[in-house]
Tab-separated table of C-alpha atoms in Angstrom:
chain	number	residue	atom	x	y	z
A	136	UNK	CA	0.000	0.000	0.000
A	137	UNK	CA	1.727	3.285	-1.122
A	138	UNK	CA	0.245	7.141	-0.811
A	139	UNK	CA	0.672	8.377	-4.459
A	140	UNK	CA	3.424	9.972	-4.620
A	141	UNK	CA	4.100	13.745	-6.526
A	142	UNK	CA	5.469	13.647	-10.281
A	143	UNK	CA	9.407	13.037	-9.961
A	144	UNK	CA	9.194	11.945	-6.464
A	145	UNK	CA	9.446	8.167	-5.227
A	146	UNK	CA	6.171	6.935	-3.414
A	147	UNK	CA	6.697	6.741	0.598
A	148	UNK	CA	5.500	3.701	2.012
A	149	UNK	CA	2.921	3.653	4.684
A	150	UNK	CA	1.275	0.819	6.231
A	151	UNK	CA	-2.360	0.885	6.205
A	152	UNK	CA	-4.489	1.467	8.810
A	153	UNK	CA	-4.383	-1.380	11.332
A	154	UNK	CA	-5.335	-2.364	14.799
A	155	UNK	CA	-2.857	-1.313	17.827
A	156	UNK	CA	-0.175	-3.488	19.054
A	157	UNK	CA	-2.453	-3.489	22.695
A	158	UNK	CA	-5.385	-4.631	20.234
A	159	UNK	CA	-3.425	-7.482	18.468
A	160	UNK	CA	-2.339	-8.981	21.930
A	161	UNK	CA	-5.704	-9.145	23.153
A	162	UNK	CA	-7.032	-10.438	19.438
A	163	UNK	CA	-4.634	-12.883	19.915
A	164	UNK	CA	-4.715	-13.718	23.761
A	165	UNK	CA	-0.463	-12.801	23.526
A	166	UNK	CA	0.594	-12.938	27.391
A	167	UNK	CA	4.675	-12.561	28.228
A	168	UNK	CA	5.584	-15.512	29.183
A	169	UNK	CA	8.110	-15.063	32.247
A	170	UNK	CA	10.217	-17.509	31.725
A	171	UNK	CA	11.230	-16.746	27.895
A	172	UNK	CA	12.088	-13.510	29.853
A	173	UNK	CA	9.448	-11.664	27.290
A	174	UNK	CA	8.801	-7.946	27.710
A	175	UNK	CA	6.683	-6.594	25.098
A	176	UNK	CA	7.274	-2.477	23.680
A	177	UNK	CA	3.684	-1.376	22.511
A	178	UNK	CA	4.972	3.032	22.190
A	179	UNK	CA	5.166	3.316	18.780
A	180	UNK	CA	7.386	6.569	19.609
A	181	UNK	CA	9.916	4.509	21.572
A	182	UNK	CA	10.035	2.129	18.774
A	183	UNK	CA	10.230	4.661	15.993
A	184	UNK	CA	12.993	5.943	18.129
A	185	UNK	CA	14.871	2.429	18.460
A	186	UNK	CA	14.905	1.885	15.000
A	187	UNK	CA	16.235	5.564	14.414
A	188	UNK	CA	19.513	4.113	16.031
A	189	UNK	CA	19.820	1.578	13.017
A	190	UNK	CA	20.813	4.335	10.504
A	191	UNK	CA	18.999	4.998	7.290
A	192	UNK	CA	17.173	2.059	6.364
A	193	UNK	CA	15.230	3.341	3.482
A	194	UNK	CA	15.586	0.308	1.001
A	195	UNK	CA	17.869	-1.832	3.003
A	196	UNK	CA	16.938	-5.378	4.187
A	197	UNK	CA	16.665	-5.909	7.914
A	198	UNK	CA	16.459	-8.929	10.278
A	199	UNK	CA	14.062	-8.527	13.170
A	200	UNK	CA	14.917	-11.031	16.062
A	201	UNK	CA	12.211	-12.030	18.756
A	202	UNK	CA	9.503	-9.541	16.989
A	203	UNK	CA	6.750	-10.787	19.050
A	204	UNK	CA	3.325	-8.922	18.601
A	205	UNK	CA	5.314	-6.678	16.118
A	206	UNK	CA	5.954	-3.357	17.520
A	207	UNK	CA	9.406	-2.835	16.323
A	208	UNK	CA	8.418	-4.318	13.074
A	209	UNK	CA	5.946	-1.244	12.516
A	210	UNK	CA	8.877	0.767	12.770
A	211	UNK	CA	10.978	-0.566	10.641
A	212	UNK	CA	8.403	-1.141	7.645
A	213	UNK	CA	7.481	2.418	7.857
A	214	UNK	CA	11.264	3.307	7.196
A	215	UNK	CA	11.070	2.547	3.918
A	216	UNK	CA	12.856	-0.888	3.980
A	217	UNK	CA	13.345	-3.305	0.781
A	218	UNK	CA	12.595	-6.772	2.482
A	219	UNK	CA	12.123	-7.603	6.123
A	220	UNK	CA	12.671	-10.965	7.480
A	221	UNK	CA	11.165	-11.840	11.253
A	222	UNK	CA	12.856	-14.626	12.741
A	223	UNK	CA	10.462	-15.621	15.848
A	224	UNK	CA	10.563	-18.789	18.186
A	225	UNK	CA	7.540	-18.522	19.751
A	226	UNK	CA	4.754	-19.879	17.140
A	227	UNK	CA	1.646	-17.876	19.457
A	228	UNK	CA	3.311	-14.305	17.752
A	229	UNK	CA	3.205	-15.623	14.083
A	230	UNK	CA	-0.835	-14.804	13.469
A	231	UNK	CA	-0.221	-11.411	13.833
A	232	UNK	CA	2.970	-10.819	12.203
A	233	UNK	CA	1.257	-12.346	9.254
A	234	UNK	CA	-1.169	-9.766	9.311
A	235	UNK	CA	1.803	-7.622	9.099
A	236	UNK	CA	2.975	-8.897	6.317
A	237	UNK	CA	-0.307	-8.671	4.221
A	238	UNK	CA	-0.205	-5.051	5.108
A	239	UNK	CA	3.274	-4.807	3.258
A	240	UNK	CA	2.800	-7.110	0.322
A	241	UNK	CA	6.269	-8.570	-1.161
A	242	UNK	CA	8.309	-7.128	2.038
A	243	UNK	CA	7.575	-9.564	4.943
A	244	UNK	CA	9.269	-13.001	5.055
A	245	UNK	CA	8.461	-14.792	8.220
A	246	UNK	CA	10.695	-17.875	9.747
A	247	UNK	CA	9.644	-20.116	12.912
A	248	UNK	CA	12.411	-20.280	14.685
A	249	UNK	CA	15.986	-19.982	16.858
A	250	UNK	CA	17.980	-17.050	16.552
A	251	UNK	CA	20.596	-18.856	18.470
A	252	UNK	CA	20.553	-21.998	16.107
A	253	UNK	CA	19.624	-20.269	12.910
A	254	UNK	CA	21.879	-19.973	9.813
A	255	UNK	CA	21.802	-16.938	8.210
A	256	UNK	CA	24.793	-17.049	5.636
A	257	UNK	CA	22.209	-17.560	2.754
A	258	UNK	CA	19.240	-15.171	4.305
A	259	UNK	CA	20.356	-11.927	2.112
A	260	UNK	CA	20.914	-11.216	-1.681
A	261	UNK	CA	24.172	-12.265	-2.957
A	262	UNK	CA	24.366	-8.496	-4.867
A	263	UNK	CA	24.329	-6.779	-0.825
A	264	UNK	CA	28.036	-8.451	-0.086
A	265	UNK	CA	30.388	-5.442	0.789
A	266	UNK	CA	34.081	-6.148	1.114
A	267	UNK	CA	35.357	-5.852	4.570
A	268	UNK	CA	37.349	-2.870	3.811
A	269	UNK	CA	34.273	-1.020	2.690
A	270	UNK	CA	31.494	0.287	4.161
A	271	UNK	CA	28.994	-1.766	5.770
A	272	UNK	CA	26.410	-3.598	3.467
A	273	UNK	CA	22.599	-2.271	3.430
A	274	UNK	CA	21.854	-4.877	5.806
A	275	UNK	CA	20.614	-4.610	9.268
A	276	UNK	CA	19.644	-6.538	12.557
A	277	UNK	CA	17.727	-4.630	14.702
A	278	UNK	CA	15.964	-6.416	18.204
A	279	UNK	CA	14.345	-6.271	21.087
A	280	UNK	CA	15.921	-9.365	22.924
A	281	UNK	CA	14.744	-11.154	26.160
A	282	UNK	CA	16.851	-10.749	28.309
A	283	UNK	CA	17.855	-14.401	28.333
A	284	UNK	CA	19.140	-14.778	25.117
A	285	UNK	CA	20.821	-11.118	24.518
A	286	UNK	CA	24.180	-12.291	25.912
A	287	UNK	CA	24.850	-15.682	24.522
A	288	UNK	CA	23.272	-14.394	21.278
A	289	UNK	CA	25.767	-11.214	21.346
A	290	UNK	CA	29.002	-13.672	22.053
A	291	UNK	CA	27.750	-15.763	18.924
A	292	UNK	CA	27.904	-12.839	16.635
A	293	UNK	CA	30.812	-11.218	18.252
A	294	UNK	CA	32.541	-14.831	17.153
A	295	UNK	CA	30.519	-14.646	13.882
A	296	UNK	CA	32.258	-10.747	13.289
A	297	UNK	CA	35.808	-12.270	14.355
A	298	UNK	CA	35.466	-14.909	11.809
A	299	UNK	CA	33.383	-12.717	9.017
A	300	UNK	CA	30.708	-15.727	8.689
A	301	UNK	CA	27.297	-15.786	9.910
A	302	UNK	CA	24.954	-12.487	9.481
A	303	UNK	CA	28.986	-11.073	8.413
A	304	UNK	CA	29.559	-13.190	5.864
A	305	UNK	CA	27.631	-10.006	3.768
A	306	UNK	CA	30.547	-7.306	5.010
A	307	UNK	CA	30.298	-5.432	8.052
A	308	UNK	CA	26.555	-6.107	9.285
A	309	UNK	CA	25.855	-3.316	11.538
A	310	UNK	CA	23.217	-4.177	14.573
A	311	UNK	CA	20.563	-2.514	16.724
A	312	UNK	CA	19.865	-4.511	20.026
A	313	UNK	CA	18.729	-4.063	23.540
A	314	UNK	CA	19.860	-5.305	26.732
A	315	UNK	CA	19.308	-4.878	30.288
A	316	UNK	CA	20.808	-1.292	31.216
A	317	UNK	CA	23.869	-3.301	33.253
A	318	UNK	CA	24.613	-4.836	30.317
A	319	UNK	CA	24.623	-2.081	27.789
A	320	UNK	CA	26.836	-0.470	30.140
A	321	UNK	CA	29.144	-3.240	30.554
A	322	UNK	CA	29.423	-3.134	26.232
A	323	UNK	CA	30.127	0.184	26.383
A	324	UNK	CA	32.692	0.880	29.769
A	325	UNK	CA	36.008	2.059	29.719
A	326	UNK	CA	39.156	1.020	31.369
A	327	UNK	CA	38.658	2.052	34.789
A	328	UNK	CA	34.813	1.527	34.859
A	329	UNK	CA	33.522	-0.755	37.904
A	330	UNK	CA	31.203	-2.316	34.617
A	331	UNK	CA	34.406	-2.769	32.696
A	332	UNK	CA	34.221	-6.830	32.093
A	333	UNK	CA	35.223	-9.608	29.751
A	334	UNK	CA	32.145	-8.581	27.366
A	335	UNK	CA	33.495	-5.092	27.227
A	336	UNK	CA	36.747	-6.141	25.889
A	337	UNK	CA	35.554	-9.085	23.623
A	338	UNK	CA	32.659	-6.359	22.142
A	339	UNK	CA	34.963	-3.195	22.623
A	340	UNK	CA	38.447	-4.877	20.125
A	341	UNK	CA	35.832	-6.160	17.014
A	342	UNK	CA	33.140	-3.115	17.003
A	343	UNK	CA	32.102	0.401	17.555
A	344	UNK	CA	29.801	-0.101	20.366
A	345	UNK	CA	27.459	3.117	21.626
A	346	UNK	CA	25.488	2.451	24.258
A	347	UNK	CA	22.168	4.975	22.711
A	348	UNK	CA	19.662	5.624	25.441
A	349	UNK	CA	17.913	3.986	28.419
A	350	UNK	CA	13.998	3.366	28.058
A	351	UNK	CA	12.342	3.138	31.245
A	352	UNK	CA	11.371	-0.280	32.541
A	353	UNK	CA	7.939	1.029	32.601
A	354	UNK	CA	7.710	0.972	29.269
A	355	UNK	CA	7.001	-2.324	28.964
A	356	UNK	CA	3.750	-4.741	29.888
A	357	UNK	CA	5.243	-6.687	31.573
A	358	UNK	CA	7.540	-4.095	34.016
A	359	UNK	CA	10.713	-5.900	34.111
A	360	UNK	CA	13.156	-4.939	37.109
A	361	UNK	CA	15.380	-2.949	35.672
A	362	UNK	CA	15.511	-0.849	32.686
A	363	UNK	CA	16.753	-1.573	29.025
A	364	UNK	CA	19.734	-0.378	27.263
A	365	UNK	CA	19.497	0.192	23.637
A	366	UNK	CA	22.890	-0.478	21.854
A	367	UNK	CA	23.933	-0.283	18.425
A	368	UNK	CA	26.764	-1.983	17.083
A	369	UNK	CA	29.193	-1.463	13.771
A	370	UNK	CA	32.150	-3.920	12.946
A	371	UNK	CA	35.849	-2.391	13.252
A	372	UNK	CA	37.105	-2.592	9.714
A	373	UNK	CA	40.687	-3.911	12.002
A	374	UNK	CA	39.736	-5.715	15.335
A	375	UNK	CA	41.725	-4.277	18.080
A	376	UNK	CA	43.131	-7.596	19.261
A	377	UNK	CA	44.000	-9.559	15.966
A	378	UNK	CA	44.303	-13.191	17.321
A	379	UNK	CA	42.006	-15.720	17.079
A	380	UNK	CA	38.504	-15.774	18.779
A	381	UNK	CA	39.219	-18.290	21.049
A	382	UNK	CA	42.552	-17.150	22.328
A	383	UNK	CA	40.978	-13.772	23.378
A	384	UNK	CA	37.641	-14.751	25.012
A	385	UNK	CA	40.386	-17.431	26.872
A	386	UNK	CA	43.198	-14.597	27.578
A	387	UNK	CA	40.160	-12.482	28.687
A	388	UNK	CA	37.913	-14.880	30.488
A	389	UNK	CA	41.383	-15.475	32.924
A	390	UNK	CA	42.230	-12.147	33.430
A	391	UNK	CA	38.951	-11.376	35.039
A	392	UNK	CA	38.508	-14.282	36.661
A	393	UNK	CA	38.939	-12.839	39.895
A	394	UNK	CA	37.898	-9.610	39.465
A	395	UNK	CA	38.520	-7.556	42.153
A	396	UNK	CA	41.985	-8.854	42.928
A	397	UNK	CA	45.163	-7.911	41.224
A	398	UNK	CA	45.285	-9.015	37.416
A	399	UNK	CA	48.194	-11.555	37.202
A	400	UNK	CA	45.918	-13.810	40.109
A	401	UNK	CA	44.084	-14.352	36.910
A	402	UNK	CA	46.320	-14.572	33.997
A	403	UNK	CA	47.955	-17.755	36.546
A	404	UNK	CA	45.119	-19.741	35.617
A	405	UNK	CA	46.286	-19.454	32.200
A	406	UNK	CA	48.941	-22.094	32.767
A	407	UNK	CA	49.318	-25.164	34.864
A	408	UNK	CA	50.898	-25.250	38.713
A	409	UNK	CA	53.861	-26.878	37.343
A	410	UNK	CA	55.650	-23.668	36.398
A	411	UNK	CA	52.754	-20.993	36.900
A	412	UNK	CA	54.584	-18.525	38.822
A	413	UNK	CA	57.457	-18.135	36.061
A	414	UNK	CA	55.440	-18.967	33.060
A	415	UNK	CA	53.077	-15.700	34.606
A	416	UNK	CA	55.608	-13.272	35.122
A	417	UNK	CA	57.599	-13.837	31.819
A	418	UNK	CA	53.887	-13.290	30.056
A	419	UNK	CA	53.298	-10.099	32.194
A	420	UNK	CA	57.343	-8.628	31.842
A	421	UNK	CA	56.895	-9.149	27.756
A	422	UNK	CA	53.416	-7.782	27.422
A	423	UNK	CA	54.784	-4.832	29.604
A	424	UNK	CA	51.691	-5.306	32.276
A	425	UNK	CA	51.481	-3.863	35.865
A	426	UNK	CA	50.755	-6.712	37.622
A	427	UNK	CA	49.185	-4.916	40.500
A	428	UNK	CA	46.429	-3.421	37.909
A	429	UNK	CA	42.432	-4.811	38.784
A	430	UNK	CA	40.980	-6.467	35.630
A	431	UNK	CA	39.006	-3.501	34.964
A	432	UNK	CA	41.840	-1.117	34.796
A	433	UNK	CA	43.696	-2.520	31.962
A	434	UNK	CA	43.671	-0.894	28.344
A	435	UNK	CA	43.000	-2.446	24.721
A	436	UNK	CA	45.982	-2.213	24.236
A	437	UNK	CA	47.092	-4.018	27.478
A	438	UNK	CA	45.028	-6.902	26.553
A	439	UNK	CA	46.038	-6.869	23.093
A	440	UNK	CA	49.722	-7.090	24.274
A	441	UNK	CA	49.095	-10.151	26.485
A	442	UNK	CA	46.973	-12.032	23.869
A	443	UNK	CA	49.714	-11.412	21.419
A	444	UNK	CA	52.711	-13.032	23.793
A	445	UNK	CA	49.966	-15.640	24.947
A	446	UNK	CA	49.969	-17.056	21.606
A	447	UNK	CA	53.304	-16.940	20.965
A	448	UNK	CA	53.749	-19.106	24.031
A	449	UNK	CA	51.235	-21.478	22.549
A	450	UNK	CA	52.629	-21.606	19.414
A	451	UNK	CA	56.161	-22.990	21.346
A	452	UNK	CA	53.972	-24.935	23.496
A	453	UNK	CA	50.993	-26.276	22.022
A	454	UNK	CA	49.228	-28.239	25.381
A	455	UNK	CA	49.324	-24.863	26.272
A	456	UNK	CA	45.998	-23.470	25.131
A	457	UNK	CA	43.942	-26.645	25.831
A	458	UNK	CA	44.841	-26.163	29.338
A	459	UNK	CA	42.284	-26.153	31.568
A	460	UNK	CA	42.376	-24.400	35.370
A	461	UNK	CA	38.803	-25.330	36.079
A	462	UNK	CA	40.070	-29.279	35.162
A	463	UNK	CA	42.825	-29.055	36.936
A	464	UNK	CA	41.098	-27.697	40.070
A	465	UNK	CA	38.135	-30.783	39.757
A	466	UNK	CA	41.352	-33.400	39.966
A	467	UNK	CA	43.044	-31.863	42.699
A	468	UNK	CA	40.000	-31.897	44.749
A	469	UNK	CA	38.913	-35.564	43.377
A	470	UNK	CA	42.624	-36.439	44.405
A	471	UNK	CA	41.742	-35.323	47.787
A	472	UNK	CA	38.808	-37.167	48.439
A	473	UNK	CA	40.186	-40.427	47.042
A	474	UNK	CA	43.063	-39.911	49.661
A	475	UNK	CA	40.575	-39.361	52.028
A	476	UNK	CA	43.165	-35.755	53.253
A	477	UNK	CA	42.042	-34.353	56.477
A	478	UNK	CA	42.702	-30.836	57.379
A	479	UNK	CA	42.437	-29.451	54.541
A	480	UNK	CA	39.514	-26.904	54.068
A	481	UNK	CA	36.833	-28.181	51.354
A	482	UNK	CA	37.440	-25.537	48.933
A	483	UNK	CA	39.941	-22.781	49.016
A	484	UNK	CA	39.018	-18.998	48.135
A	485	UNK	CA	39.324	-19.501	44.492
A	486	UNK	CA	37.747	-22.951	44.138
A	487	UNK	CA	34.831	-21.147	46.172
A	488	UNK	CA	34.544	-18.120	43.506
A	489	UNK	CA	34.889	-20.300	40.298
């Protein structure tokens, strides 16, 4: 359904008139279920607002995760955009996305399913691929996530970006998301920040993150407890750390391992007892890192340093990076039972926080 549009000029679209997202969840009997951690947006201004963050989106092709009774997806069809695909697990939502998709003939493609298990290397036109180097394709994904999925999901596409498959297989996919507020501000914090954490750094070296704005928890029907962060993400042309995935979420995963005490308690676990001490301070001395810095105080750059001597440590030692601390501390204490040791405490302080 397009307005006519005035000789010379291209014909807006505009959805037709059609009943409110409050009127399509009772129509349908929608309720958030609690435990899929749903939280449903029905302002149309917060929404408009939400897809704003995306960029211009006038003919591009979007993905919509988790579009529920389809208040985002109003949004983003009234921004002009070429095709929209909806990828949606739970099947209760699909009646009245379909009506949707009726309003907007030829633009709507609906799929029943898992974000987390779905493949979307093949879901775009061949003619959108970008090269890395260039700017990002005309392809956005742009969500409202529960809150149960927005962190696993995130990881999985911060891997997909490191390895330029998945949704990146197209070029530099740029995406729209929200989170709880504690975790947009834990994308977004700086060195120094008490939210500075492993999903800083692994977010921070492979994309431009900017945390946008907070809508109140209010908001939403149901009220969740806190209040959602809306984040938008582009892929770093150069990732700040260039090392494998793996090697950085384990490099990072160690370091803040224990948090709030000095940084090289954490980088230990990297390597086993036999020769930890050593093995630690000949990683810190290369990588030029004060080992009395907290997690959260250490630079890109600091982590990029000890990532890059990490590997070359693995590369001359091999069993290196399948080591495993948490392993290592399940046989000690398995040794200790089958020796049957007494006087030793249980667990020690570390066993007690991993």
């Amino acid at each position: 359904f397009c307005l006519m549009a005035a000789p010379g000029k291209v014909a807006a679209f505009r959805l037709p008139p059609l009943p409110t997202i409050g009127e399509i969840i009772k129509l349908f009997r929608l309720k958030a279920l609690k435990q899929l951690s749903q939280n449903f947006l029905l302002d149309l201004r917060l929404t408009d607002k939400i897809v704003k963050q995306a960029g211009e989106l006038k003919n591009a092709h979007v993905c919509e995760v988790g579009p529920g009774p389809g208040g985002i997806t109003r949004s983003i069809l009234s921004a002009g955009v070429e095709q929209l695909l909806l990828i949606e697990k739970d099947a209760r939502f699909i009646p009245g996305l379909q009506m949707l998709s009726e309003a907007a003939p030829g633009k709507v493609r609906i799929v029943h399913g898992d974000i987390l298990t779905y493949k979307m290397e093949k879901v775009f036109p061949k003619h959108l691929k970008k090269n890395w180097e260039d700017e990002p394709p005309d392809i956005h994904i742009i969500g409202n996530l529960p809150f149960s999925v927005s962190t696993p999901l995130i990881i999985k596409w911060l891997e997909n970006v490191s390895k330029r498959d998945g949704p990146f297989i197209y070029g530099r996919t740029q995406m729209t998301l929200t989170f709880q507020k504690e975790v947009g501000e834990r994308l977004a914090a700086n060195p120094g920040s008490n939210q500075r954490c492993r999903l800083s750094i692994m977010a921070q070296h492979l994309c431009t993150v900017e945390n946008c704005f907070i809508i109140p928890g209010q908001a939403f029907v149901p009220k969740p407890e806190v209040d959602v962060a809306v984040v938008h993400f582009t892929p770093l042309v150069q990732p700040k750390i260039q090392q494998p995935f793996e090697l950085v979420e384990k490099v990072v995963q160690s370091v803040f391992q224990f948090r709030r005490k000095y940084c090289f308690r954490g980088i230990e676990t990297l390597f086993p007892e036999n020769g930890r001490l050593k093995r630690t301070e000949q990683l810190m001395m290369t990588a030029d890192v004060d080992p009395t810095l907290r997690p959260f105080q250490l630079s890109m750059s600091q982590f990029r340093n000890l990532c890059n001597v990490y590997r070359k440590m693995c590369d001359e030692d091999p069993s290196l990076f399948v080591f495993n601390y948490r392993e290592e501390l399940r046989q000690k204490k398995k040794t200790r039972s089958l020796l049957g040791s007494t006087g030793q405490p249980e667990q020690t302080e570390e066993e007690n926080q991993l």
